[in-house]
Amino acid sequence: GEKGVEIAASAPAGLFYGVQTLRQLLGDDVASVPFCSIEDSPAFNIRGFMHDLGRNPQDVDLLKRFIDVMAQYKLNVFHMHLADYPGYRIECKKHPALNKAENMRETRRPGFFYTYAQLNDIIRYCAERNIMVIPEIDMPGHSKYFNKTFGVDMQDPKGMEILSDMVNEFCDNVDLPYLHIGSDEVRVRNRGFMPHMVKLVRSRCKDVLVWRPGHLPDHDVITQMWTGQARPAGGVRYIDSQANYINHMDPFSGPLRAFMQQPCRVPEGTDLALGGILCHWPDDNVGEQLNVYRQSPVMPALVAYAERIWRGAQHNREDAWAKLPSKEDSVFE
């Protein structure tokens, strides 16, 4: 109004989001703000983005630049996929061979990993921007680096012992409420593997996430749906990451598709439908780090998805996924 701007919220995060809205209203003209009244709140509690840092790791400074963009658009979860076939990207003091270049794929920054100091720096940086980090150590699949390092599979008794060391050391050094343990795209032949790892993670006071499709160890985990064919398990909390792979998106129609989708198949969050995470899986070697952002429509998809996951949607507009609506179309209302 004429006397200035007032932002009120029920919690500090709300004040932060109000400031982001004000920044958007300012645009390039910082000398004036349109008179308006906005009452706003997010439709979903989890509004996230995932980077595959196991295949194509990024330097801390570059990640911080990206986190700033996430914060600007009110995303509040940064999912760090920290281990995949090419390498284990987390410092390991008990088994330092995991961090050696010869045990990583030679074309994927061999020898690169994040120290615990760096990870905690990222976590603090995110917290200052009301973003929570969800780290992921994918198991027992997506782990060729493990077999190469130790000569055994994660599901073998010796492999389970080593993996337990890795998880315990991580939890000793990184204090977060969640740990994602993957379980996708692998045959879990050892029936005791997942129950053991879930029990271990919970003993460290962390909530467990797994991919779906994947192995569902019990009904107390959080499932992250990653294909369009996936359906929520009855009574199980879930996060939607279906058909939201940025690296598969057409630069023009892809972001529009992200905007038109109905997150979690419901208009707003529930006790089970927690929200969504937009995933970026650049499987191929991107070369220069910035190519992570140049070779896929990361930023336009992020902006479109941030709007959808914040506001929710009554319908899933598949009819508008690959075409721009006319001015008369009410699809954006």
XYZ file of C-alpha atoms in Angstrom:
333
model
C 0.000 0.000 0.000
C 0.935 3.654 0.200
C 2.722 3.214 3.533
C 4.986 0.423 2.352
C 5.083 -3.379 2.349
C 3.950 -5.631 5.169
C 4.787 -9.341 5.241
C 3.225 -11.521 7.938
C 3.617 -15.261 8.429
C 3.079 -17.963 11.033
C 6.692 -19.152 10.878
C 10.112 -17.863 9.733
C 9.934 -19.877 6.517
C 6.749 -18.043 5.586
C 8.490 -14.688 5.991
C 11.289 -15.944 3.766
C 8.824 -17.016 1.060
C 7.034 -13.686 1.359
C 10.302 -11.922 0.602
C 10.745 -14.088 -2.498
C 7.290 -13.060 -3.682
C 8.201 -9.426 -3.098
C 11.372 -9.875 -5.146
C 9.272 -11.238 -8.010
C 6.909 -8.265 -7.781
C 9.820 -5.854 -7.948
C 11.210 -7.262 -11.154
C 13.729 -4.896 -12.714
C 12.060 -1.789 -11.285
C 13.148 -1.685 -7.657
C 11.692 1.812 -7.251
C 8.051 0.724 -7.289
C 5.833 -2.150 -6.235
C 2.273 -2.662 -7.473
C -0.413 -2.178 -4.840
C -1.745 -5.632 -4.027
C -2.699 -8.040 -1.286
C -1.486 -11.643 -1.497
C -2.510 -14.497 0.781
C -0.474 -17.548 -0.051
C 0.647 -20.941 1.252
C 2.178 -24.046 -0.348
C -0.007 -26.920 -1.476
C 2.699 -29.486 -0.635
C 5.201 -29.757 2.199
C 7.962 -31.273 0.050
C 8.922 -29.235 -3.018
C 12.261 -30.504 -4.167
C 14.952 -30.948 -6.763
C 17.411 -33.819 -7.193
C 20.847 -33.733 -8.785
C 22.592 -36.984 -9.744
C 25.991 -36.208 -8.233
C 27.149 -39.811 -8.407
C 27.461 -39.754 -12.197
C 28.262 -36.080 -12.767
C 29.410 -34.381 -9.552
C 29.477 -30.594 -9.268
C 31.770 -28.366 -7.244
C 30.374 -26.890 -4.040
C 30.403 -23.330 -5.371
C 28.323 -24.329 -8.397
C 25.844 -26.190 -6.207
C 25.462 -23.109 -4.012
C 24.628 -21.000 -7.054
C 21.940 -23.527 -7.924
C 20.633 -23.632 -4.343
C 20.171 -19.849 -4.522
C 17.868 -20.353 -7.517
C 15.927 -23.056 -5.666
C 15.389 -20.694 -2.752
C 14.246 -17.888 -5.034
C 11.439 -20.112 -6.305
C 10.494 -21.505 -2.875
C 11.730 -25.058 -3.352
C 12.550 -26.480 0.065
C 14.224 -29.890 -0.462
C 17.575 -30.588 -2.116
C 17.925 -34.310 -2.856
C 21.604 -35.209 -3.283
C 22.069 -38.535 -5.082
C 25.610 -39.078 -3.810
C 26.553 -42.515 -5.103
C 26.016 -44.329 -8.373
C 27.820 -46.753 -10.679
C 30.783 -44.430 -11.399
C 31.702 -43.653 -7.816
C 31.031 -43.035 -4.132
C 31.093 -39.254 -3.696
C 31.160 -39.143 0.107
C 34.307 -39.047 2.214
C 34.936 -42.391 3.927
C 37.611 -42.509 6.612
C 37.192 -46.151 7.607
C 37.346 -47.380 4.011
C 39.343 -44.678 2.171
C 39.751 -46.940 -0.860
C 36.219 -45.865 -1.808
C 37.532 -42.385 -2.561
C 40.489 -43.442 -4.684
C 40.463 -42.582 -8.363
C 41.247 -46.130 -9.459
C 37.964 -47.331 -7.928
C 35.860 -44.812 -9.841
C 34.967 -44.675 -13.508
C 37.835 -42.963 -15.293
C 35.536 -40.762 -17.392
C 33.548 -39.360 -14.427
C 35.884 -37.166 -12.386
C 37.711 -40.068 -10.728
C 38.846 -39.245 -7.217
C 36.217 -36.534 -6.709
C 34.187 -36.728 -3.502
C 32.637 -34.385 -0.958
C 34.332 -34.158 2.418
C 32.145 -34.137 5.508
C 33.104 -30.495 6.012
C 31.862 -29.688 2.504
C 28.622 -31.614 2.971
C 27.916 -29.861 6.256
C 28.706 -26.536 4.612
C 26.107 -27.290 1.920
C 23.599 -28.365 4.583
C 24.114 -25.112 6.507
C 23.859 -23.087 3.309
C 20.569 -24.785 2.481
C 19.188 -24.365 6.012
C 19.799 -20.615 5.826
C 17.480 -20.635 2.799
C 14.833 -22.902 4.349
C 15.953 -25.888 2.287
C 16.361 -29.348 3.778
C 18.902 -31.773 2.333
C 17.950 -35.404 1.664
C 21.119 -37.415 0.997
C 21.010 -40.693 -0.893
C 23.327 -43.690 -0.805
C 21.760 -45.987 -3.398
C 21.888 -49.671 -2.424
C 22.261 -52.524 -3.216
C 22.098 -51.614 -6.916
C 23.794 -48.751 -8.754
C 26.964 -49.730 -6.926
C 29.600 -51.053 -9.323
C 32.136 -48.837 -7.526
C 31.575 -50.992 -4.416
C 32.267 -54.286 -6.194
C 35.334 -52.769 -7.844
C 36.700 -51.512 -4.528
C 36.069 -54.541 -2.322
C 35.562 -57.447 -4.718
C 32.217 -58.319 -3.124
C 28.597 -57.327 -3.656
C 26.751 -55.181 -1.116
C 24.381 -58.080 -0.427
C 27.146 -60.456 0.579
C 27.743 -60.757 4.357
C 31.124 -59.026 4.045
C 29.561 -56.366 1.802
C 26.801 -55.718 4.352
C 29.402 -55.265 7.051
C 31.337 -52.724 4.980
C 28.172 -50.900 3.934
C 27.077 -50.705 7.566
C 30.426 -49.071 8.363
C 29.804 -46.535 5.585
C 26.302 -45.694 6.796
C 27.352 -45.411 10.428
C 30.277 -43.155 9.563
C 28.027 -40.965 7.435
C 25.491 -40.649 10.262
C 28.295 -39.873 12.735
C 29.375 -36.930 10.614
C 26.179 -35.659 8.978
C 23.124 -34.809 11.085
C 19.965 -34.926 8.967
C 16.484 -36.375 9.619
C 16.340 -38.456 6.412
C 18.488 -40.949 4.519
C 17.504 -42.303 1.104
C 18.750 -45.852 0.507
C 17.571 -46.412 -3.062
C 16.781 -50.107 -3.712
C 15.803 -49.492 -7.355
C 16.704 -51.452 -10.493
C 18.209 -54.394 -8.664
C 17.230 -57.912 -7.632
C 17.357 -58.091 -3.862
C 18.362 -61.746 -3.492
C 19.398 -61.471 0.161
C 16.102 -61.203 2.052
C 17.871 -59.890 5.115
C 19.607 -57.024 3.336
C 16.895 -54.353 3.290
C 15.519 -55.100 6.782
C 19.063 -54.831 8.161
C 19.806 -51.529 6.448
C 16.426 -50.031 7.361
C 16.880 -51.035 10.997
C 20.380 -49.553 10.996
C 19.254 -46.215 9.542
C 16.347 -45.972 11.975
C 18.650 -46.763 14.874
C 20.416 -43.542 13.928
C 17.091 -41.652 14.313
C 16.569 -41.120 10.598
C 13.497 -41.612 8.454
C 14.088 -43.984 5.519
C 13.300 -43.280 1.864
C 13.314 -45.844 -0.966
C 12.522 -45.689 -4.667
C 9.279 -47.108 -6.061
C 9.481 -49.291 -8.134
C 12.073 -50.738 -5.820
C 12.119 -52.880 -2.720
C 9.435 -52.022 -0.146
C 10.867 -53.286 3.163
C 7.866 -52.219 5.276
C 5.054 -49.674 5.391
C 6.874 -47.104 7.518
C 9.312 -45.983 4.826
C 8.717 -43.080 2.445
C 8.522 -44.182 -1.192
C 9.650 -41.973 -4.064
C 7.775 -42.882 -7.248
C 10.014 -42.635 -10.301
C 8.002 -44.015 -13.230
C 4.600 -43.196 -14.644
C 3.517 -46.775 -13.972
C 4.218 -46.533 -10.241
C 1.294 -46.350 -7.846
C 1.365 -45.463 -4.149
C 1.446 -48.436 -1.817
C -1.570 -48.534 0.478
C -1.028 -46.555 3.653
C 2.576 -45.629 2.728
C 3.875 -42.057 2.506
C 5.099 -41.077 -0.922
C 6.879 -38.397 -2.949
C 6.107 -37.924 -6.641
C 9.011 -37.952 -9.135
C 7.126 -39.562 -12.018
C 7.830 -38.509 -15.599
C 9.700 -35.515 -14.241
C 13.186 -36.317 -15.538
C 14.678 -33.101 -16.861
C 17.312 -34.892 -18.933
C 14.500 -36.522 -20.960
C 12.632 -33.258 -21.527
C 12.316 -31.392 -24.767
C 13.569 -27.853 -24.040
C 10.233 -26.299 -25.069
C 7.470 -28.799 -24.329
C 9.200 -30.362 -21.309
C 8.851 -27.420 -18.918
C 5.248 -27.014 -20.037
C 4.622 -30.658 -19.221
C 6.088 -30.127 -15.746
C 3.671 -27.247 -15.297
C 0.619 -29.200 -16.475
C 1.131 -32.258 -14.283
C -0.874 -32.838 -11.153
C 1.635 -33.606 -8.389
C 0.998 -36.816 -6.473
C -2.305 -37.262 -8.379
C -3.965 -35.011 -5.780
C -4.520 -31.224 -5.835
C -2.716 -30.695 -2.531
C -0.729 -32.604 0.044
C -2.092 -35.116 2.533
C -0.586 -37.182 5.345
C 0.516 -39.685 2.681
C 1.044 -37.447 -0.376
C 4.009 -35.420 0.847
C 4.929 -33.574 -2.340
C 7.260 -33.893 -5.288
C 10.911 -33.832 -6.305
C 11.997 -32.860 -9.813
C 14.852 -35.174 -10.844
C 17.828 -34.557 -13.113
C 19.636 -37.726 -14.216
C 22.309 -36.782 -16.779
C 23.380 -40.399 -17.340
C 25.991 -39.510 -19.949
C 29.272 -37.777 -19.280
C 28.463 -34.068 -19.555
C 32.109 -32.998 -19.743
C 32.356 -29.478 -18.353
C 30.323 -29.044 -15.178
C 28.172 -26.241 -16.541
C 26.971 -28.602 -19.254
C 24.756 -30.134 -16.577
C 22.684 -26.994 -17.041
C 23.357 -26.360 -20.734
C 22.428 -29.780 -22.070
C 19.064 -30.049 -20.298
C 16.338 -27.455 -19.623
C 17.134 -27.363 -15.912
C 16.173 -23.769 -15.155
C 12.939 -23.474 -17.187
C 11.773 -26.839 -15.847
C 12.603 -25.795 -12.295
C 10.616 -22.568 -12.597
C 7.597 -24.323 -14.105
C 7.667 -27.134 -11.542
C 8.155 -24.752 -8.618
C 4.904 -23.018 -9.572
C 3.010 -26.281 -9.882
C 4.274 -27.873 -6.659
C 3.596 -24.643 -4.739
C 0.070 -24.072 -6.048
C -1.018 -27.642 -6.681
C -3.412 -28.552 -9.503
C -6.966 -29.825 -9.734
C -6.316 -31.822 -12.898
C -3.527 -33.543 -14.796
C -3.674 -31.810 -18.195
C -2.043 -34.427 -20.411
C -3.841 -32.894 -23.390
C -1.686 -29.778 -22.991
C 1.680 -31.406 -22.275
C 3.154 -30.747 -25.715
C 1.392 -27.632 -26.958
C 1.217 -24.019 -25.919
C -2.310 -22.986 -24.896
C -4.151 -20.165 -26.603
C -4.791 -16.927 -24.766
C -8.425 -17.988 -24.379
C -7.505 -21.299 -22.780
C -7.999 -21.287 -19.007
C -5.309 -23.890 -18.465
C -3.159 -21.464 -16.460
C -5.928 -20.462 -14.089
